[in-house]
Short mmCIF file of C-alpha atoms in Angstrom, two decimals:
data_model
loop_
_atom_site.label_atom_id
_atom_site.label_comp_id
_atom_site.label_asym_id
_atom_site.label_seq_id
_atom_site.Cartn_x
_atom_site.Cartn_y
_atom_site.Cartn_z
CA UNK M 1116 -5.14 -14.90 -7.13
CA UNK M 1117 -2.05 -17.31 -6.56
CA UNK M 1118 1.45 -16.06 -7.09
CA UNK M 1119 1.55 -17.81 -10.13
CA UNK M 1120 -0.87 -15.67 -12.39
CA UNK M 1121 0.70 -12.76 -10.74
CA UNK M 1122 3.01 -12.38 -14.25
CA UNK M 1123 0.05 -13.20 -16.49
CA UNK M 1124 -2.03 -10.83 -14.79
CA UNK M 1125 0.65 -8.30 -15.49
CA UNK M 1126 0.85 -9.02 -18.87
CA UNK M 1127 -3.42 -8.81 -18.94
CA UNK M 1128 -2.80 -5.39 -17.97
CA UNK M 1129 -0.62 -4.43 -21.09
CA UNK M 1130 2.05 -2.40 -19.12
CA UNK M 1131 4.17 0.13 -20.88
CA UNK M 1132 7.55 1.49 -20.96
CA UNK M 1133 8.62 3.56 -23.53
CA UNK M 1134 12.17 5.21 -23.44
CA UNK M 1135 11.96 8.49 -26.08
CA UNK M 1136 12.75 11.91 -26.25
CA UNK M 1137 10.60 14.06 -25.45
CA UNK M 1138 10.76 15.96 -29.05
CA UNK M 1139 9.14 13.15 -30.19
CA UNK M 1140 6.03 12.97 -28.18
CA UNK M 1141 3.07 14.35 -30.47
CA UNK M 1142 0.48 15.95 -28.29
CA UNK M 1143 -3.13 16.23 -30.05
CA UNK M 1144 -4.62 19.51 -31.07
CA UNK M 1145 -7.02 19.14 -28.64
CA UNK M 1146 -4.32 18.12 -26.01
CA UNK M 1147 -7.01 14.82 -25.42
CA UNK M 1148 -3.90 12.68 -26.43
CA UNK M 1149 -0.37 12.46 -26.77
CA UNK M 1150 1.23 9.50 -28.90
CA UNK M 1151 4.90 8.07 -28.47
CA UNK M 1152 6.16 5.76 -31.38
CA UNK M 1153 2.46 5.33 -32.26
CA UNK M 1154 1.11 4.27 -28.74
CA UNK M 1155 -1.73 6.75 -27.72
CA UNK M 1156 -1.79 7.96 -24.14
CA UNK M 1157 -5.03 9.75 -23.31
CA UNK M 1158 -4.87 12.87 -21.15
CA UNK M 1159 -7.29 12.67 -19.13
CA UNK M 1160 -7.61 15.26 -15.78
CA UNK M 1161 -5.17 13.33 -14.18
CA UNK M 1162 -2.60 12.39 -16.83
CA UNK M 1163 -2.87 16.08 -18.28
CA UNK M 1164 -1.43 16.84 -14.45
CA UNK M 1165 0.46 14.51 -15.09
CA UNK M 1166 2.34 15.41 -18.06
CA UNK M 1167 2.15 19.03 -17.28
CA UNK M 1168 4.44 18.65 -14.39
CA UNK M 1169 6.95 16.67 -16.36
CA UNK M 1170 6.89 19.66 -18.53
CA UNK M 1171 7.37 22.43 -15.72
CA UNK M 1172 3.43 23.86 -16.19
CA UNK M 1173 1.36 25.03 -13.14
CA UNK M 1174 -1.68 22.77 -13.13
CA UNK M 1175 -3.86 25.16 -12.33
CA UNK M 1176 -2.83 27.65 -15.25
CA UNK M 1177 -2.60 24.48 -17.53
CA UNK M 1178 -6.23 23.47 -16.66
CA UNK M 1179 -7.57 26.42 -17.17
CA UNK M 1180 -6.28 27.32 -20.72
CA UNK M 1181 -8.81 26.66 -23.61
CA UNK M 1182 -7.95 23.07 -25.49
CA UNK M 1183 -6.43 24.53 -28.62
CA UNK M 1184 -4.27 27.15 -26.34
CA UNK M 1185 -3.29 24.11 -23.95
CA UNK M 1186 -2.14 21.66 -26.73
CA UNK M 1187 0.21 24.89 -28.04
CA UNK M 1188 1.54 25.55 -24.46
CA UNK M 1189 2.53 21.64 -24.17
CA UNK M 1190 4.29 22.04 -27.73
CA UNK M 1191 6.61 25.10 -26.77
CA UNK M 1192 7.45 23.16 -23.63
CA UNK M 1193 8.17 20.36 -25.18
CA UNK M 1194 10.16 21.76 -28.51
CA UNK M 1195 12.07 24.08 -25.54
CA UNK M 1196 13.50 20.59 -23.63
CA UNK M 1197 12.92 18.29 -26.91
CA UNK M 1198 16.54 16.43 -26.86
CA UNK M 1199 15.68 15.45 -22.93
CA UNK M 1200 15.60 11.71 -22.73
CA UNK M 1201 12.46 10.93 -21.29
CA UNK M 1202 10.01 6.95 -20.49
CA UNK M 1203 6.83 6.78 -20.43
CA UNK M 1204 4.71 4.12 -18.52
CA UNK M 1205 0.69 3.60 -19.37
CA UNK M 1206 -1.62 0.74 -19.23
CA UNK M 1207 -3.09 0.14 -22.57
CA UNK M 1208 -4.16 3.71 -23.34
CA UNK M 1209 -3.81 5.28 -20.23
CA UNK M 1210 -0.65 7.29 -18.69
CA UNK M 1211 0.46 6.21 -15.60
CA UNK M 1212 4.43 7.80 -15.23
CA UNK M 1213 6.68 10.03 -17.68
CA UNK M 1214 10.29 10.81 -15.99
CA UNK M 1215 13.43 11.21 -16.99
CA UNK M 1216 15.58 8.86 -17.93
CA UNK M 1217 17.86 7.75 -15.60
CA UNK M 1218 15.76 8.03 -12.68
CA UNK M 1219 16.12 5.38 -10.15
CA UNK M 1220 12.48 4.33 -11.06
CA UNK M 1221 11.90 0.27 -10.20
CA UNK M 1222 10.23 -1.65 -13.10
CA UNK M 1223 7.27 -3.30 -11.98
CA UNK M 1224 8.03 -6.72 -13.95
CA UNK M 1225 11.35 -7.06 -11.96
CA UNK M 1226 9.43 -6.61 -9.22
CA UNK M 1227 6.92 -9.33 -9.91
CA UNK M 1228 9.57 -11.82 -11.03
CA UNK M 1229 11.30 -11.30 -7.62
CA UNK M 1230 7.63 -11.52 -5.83
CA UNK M 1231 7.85 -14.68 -7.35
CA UNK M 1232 11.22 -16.01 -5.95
CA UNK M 1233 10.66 -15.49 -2.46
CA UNK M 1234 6.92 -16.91 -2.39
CA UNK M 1235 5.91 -20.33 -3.57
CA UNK M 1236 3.21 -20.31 -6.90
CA UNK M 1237 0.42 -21.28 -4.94
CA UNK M 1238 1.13 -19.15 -2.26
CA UNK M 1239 -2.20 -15.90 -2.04
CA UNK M 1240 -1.90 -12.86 -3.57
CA UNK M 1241 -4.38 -11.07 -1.02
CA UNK M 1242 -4.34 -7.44 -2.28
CA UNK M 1243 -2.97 -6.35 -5.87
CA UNK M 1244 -3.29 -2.69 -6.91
CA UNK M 1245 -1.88 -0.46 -9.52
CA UNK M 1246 -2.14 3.13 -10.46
CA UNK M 1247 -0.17 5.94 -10.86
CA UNK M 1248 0.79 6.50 -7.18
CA UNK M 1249 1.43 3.17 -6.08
CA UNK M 1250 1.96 -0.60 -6.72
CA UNK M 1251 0.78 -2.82 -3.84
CA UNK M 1252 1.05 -6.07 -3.00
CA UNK M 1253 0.07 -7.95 -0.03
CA UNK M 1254 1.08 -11.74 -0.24
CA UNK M 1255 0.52 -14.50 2.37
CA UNK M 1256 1.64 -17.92 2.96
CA UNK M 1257 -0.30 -21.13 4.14
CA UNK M 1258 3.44 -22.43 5.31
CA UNK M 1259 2.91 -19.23 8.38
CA UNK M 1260 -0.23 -19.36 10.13
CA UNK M 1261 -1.81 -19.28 13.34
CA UNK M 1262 -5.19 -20.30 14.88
CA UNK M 1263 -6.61 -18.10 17.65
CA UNK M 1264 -9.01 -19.93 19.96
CA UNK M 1265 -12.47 -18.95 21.30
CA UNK M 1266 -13.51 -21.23 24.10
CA UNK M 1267 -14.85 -18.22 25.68
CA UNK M 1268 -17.26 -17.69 22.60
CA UNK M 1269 -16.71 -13.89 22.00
CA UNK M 1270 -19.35 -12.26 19.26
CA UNK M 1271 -17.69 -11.65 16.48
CA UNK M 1272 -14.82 -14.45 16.14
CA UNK M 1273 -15.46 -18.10 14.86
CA UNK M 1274 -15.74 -20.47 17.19
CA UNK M 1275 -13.26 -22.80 15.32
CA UNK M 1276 -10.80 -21.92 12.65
CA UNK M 1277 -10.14 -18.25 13.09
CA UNK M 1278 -6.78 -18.46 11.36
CA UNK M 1279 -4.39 -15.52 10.36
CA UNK M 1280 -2.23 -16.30 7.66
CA UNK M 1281 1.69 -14.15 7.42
CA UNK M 1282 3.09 -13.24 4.67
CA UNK M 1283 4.40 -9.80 3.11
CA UNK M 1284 3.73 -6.10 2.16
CA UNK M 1285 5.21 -4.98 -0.91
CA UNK M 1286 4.73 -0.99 -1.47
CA UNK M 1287 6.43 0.55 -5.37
CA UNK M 1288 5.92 4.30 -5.83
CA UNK M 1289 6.13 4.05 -9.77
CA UNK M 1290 6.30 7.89 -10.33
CA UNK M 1291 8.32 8.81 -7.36
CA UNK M 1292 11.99 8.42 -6.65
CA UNK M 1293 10.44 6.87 -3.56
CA UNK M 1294 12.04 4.79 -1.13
CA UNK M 1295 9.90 0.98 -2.00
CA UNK M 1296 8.61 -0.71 1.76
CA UNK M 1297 8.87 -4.42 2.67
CA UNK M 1298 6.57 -5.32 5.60
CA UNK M 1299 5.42 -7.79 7.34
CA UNK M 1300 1.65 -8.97 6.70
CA UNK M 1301 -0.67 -10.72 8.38
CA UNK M 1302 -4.26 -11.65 7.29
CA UNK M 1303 -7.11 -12.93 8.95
CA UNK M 1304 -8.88 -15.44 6.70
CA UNK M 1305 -12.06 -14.95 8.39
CA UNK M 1306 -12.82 -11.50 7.44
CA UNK M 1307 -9.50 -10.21 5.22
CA UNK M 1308 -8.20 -8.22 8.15
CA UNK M 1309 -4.95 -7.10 7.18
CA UNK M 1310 -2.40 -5.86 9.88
CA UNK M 1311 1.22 -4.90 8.90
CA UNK M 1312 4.51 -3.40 10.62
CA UNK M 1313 4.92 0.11 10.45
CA UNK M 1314 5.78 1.24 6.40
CA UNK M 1315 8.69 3.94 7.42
CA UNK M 1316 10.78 0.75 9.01
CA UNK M 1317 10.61 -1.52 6.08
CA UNK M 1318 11.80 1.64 4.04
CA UNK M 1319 14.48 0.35 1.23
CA UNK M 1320 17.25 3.12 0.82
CA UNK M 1321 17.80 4.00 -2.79
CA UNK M 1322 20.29 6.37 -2.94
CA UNK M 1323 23.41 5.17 -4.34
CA UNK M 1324 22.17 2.26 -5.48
CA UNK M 1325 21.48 0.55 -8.80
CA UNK M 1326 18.07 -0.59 -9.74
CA UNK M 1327 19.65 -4.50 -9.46
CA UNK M 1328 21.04 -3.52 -6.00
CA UNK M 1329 17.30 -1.99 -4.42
CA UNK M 1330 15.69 -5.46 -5.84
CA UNK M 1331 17.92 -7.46 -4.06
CA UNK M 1332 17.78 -5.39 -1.09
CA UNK M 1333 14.24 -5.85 -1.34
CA UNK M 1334 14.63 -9.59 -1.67
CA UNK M 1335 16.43 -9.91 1.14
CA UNK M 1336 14.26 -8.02 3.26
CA UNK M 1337 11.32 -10.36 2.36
CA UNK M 1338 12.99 -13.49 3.63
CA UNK M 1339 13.89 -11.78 6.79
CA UNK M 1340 10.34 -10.98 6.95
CA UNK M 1341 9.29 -14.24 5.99
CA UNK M 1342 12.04 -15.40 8.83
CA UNK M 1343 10.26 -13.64 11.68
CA UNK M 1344 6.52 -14.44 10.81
CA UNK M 1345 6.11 -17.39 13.19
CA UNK M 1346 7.61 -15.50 16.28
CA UNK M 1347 4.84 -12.60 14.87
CA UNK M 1348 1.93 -14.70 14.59
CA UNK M 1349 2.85 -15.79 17.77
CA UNK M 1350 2.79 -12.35 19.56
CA UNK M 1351 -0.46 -11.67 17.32
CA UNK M 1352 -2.40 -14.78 18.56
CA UNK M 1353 -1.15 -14.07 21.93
CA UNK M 1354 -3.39 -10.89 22.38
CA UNK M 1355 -6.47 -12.81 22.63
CA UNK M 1356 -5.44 -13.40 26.02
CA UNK M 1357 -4.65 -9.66 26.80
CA UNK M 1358 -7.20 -7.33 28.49
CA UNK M 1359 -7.11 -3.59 27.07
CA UNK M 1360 -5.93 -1.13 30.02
CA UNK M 1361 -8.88 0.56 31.17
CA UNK M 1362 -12.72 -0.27 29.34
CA UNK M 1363 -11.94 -1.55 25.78
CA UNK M 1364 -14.07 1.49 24.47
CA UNK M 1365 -11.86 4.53 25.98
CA UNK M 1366 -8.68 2.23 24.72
CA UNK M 1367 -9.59 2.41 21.48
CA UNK M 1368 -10.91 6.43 21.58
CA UNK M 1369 -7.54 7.36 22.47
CA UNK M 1370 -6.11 5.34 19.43
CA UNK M 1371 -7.55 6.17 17.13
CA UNK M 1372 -7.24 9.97 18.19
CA UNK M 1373 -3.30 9.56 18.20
CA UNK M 1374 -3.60 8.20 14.51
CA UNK M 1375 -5.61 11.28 13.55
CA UNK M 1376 -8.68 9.13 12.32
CA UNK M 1377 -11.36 11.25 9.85
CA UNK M 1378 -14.38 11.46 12.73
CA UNK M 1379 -16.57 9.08 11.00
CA UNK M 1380 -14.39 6.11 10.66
CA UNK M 1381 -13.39 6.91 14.20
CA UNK M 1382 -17.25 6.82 14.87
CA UNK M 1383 -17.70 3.53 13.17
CA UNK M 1384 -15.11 1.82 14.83
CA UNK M 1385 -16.73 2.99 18.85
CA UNK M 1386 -20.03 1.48 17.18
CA UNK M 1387 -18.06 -1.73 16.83
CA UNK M 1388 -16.25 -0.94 20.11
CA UNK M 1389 -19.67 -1.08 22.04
CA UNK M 1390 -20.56 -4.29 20.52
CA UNK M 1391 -17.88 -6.04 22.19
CA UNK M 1392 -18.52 -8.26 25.88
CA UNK M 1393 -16.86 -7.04 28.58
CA UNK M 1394 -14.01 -9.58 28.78
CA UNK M 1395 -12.80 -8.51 25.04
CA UNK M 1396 -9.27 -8.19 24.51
CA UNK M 1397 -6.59 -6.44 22.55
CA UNK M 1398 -7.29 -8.87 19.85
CA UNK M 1399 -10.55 -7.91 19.78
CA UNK M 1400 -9.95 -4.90 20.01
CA UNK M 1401 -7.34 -4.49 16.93
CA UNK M 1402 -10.15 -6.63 14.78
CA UNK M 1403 -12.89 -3.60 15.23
CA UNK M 1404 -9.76 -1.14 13.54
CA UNK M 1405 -8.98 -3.85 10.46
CA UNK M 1406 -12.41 -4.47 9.78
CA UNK M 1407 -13.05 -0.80 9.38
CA UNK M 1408 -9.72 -0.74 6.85
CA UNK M 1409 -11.58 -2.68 4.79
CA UNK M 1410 -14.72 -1.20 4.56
CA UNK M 1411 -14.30 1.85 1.60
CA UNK M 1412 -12.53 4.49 3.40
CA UNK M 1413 -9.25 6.24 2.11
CA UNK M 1414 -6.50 4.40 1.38
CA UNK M 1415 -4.49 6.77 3.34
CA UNK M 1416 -7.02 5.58 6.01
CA UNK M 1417 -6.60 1.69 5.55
CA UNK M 1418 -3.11 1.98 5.91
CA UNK M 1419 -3.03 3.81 9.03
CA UNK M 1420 -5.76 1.46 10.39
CA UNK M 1421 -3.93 -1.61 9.22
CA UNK M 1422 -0.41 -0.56 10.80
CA UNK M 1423 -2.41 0.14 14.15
CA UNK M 1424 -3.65 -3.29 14.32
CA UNK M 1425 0.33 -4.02 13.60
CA UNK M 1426 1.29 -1.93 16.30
CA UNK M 1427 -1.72 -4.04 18.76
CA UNK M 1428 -0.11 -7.24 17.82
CA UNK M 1429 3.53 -7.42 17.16
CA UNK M 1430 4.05 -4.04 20.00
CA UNK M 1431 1.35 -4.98 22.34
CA UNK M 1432 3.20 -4.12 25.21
CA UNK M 1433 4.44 -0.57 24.31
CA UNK M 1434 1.13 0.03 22.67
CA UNK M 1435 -1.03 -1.18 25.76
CA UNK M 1436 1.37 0.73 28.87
CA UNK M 1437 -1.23 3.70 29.48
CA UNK M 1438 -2.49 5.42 32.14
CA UNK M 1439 -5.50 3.47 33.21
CA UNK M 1440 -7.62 6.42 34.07
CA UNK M 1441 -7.04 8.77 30.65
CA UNK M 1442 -5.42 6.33 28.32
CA UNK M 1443 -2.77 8.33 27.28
CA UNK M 1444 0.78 6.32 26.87
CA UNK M 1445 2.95 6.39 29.59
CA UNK M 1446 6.81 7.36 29.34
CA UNK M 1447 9.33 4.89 30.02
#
């Protein structure tokens, strides 16, 4: 996808937001639905959760109540608070976010249309997801990239044109009052590697701010981004020429022990590990992570994988300064 479907894509979605009170949600006898000036939301296992914390019941106890006895717990809750000014977000039928009103909560079209200001329209959209959790977008640019030779001819890597295109992270919590992220991204065209900088630093402060203010802020921390990505891609493509301290293979143990890797990704990415020549390097090494980031596990997982390979490339030094016999990191 270019940037330039990226609003016509949202609008193929059919994104809601429907400010209300909550009196006048109707909830279905069978609490399978609720309906807000005539739009039905269905309540599935997750948006029943949903809108049972929004109305202060205990999943559990909510879940467990017959269907007729659940729909009249959600009406008492509701009649109790009904005056409480209250939006509700879906996709077509389906609920996504219900908050109160006032909430600093970022709407996801502003968000697009500022996407769209810092990137050009044929710039990539390389990752676009939304559900209730999170809105992500990863974004690169043909205007920042780098080629990493091979003239040694290490498995794995093209021999020509292994280029890694920069760009940005973009990270929306759409039912949390959630500080948004700005990151850089890179991407390996090869393969779809994606690396980024660590997601707690490109944190956008909300409190005290306006909803205009925290999209500007965000704005402005994608050009800086977008400012920096040559001197990154630089530092990335500069790790083919790194060894890893010690063999590649207890490197990467240790690694992916300090990220707290589930045992068989970890197990996946040795079997990678072992495939590699003896002269491999850190770039090498951070490929055998990304790869696995993109290969079905968690998304919890893929994000902790993908800021590794961030922490390889744009921290190589600090990441790298180990003890060469156990691997662990050494103090400075």
């Amino acid at each position: 996808m270019k940037v330039k479907e990226l609003e016509a894509s949202m609008m193929g979605r059919n994104e809601l937001r429907i400010a209300t009170t909550l009196g006048e949600i109707d909830i279905a006898d069978d609490a399978s639905s609720i309906t807000v000036n005539d739009q039905p939301f269905m309540l599935d296992e997750q948006a029943t959760s949903l809108f049972g914390k929004y109305l202060k019941i205990p999943t559990p106890y909510l879940k467990s109540c017959p269907v007729d006895f659940r729909a009249t717990t959600m009406r008492y809750w509701r009649d109790k608070w009904s005056e409480a000014e209250t939006v509700v977000e879906g996709i077509g039928n389906n609920l996504v976010s219900i908050y109160p009103r006032g909430l600093l909560m970022l709407p996801l079209d502003e968000v697009v249309d500022m996407v769209t200001r810092v990137f050009l329209p044929e710039d990539d959209v390389r990752d676009f997801r939304r559900d209730d959790k999170t809105f992500h977008l990863d974004v690169s640019s043909d205007r920042y990239q780098v080629d990493v030779p091979n003239p040694n001819g290490i498995p794995g890597r093209p021999e020509v044109g292994d280029i890694t295109a920069g760009g940005v992270r973009f990270l929306v919590y759409p039912n949390q009052v959630k500080a948004p992220v700005v990151s850089t991204y890179l991407c390996r065209l090869a393969c779809t590697n994606g690396m980024t900088t660590d997601l707690k630093q490109g944190q956008i402060k909300l409190k005290g701010r306006t909803i205009e203010e925290v999209l500007d802020e965000m704005e402005c921390a994608a050009e800086q981004v977008l400012g920096t990505l040559d001197r990154q891609l630089e530092s990335y493509a500069a790790t083919a020429e790194i060894a890893p301290p010690g063999s590649p293979l207890a490197f990467a143990m240790q690694l992916a022990r300090e990220v707290g890797l589930p045992v068989r990704v970890r197990n996946t990415i040795m079997d990678l590990i072992n495939q590699l020549p003896s002269n491999a390097s850190v770039y090498d090494v951070t490929q055998c992570f990304t790869t696995v980031a993109n290969q079905g596990v968690k998304y919890s997982t893929q994000l902790a994988l993908q800021q590794l390979g961030g922490r390889l490339s744009f921290d190589t030094a600090e990441t790298i300064r180990r003890c060469q016999t156990c691997e662990q990191l050494l103090v400075s």
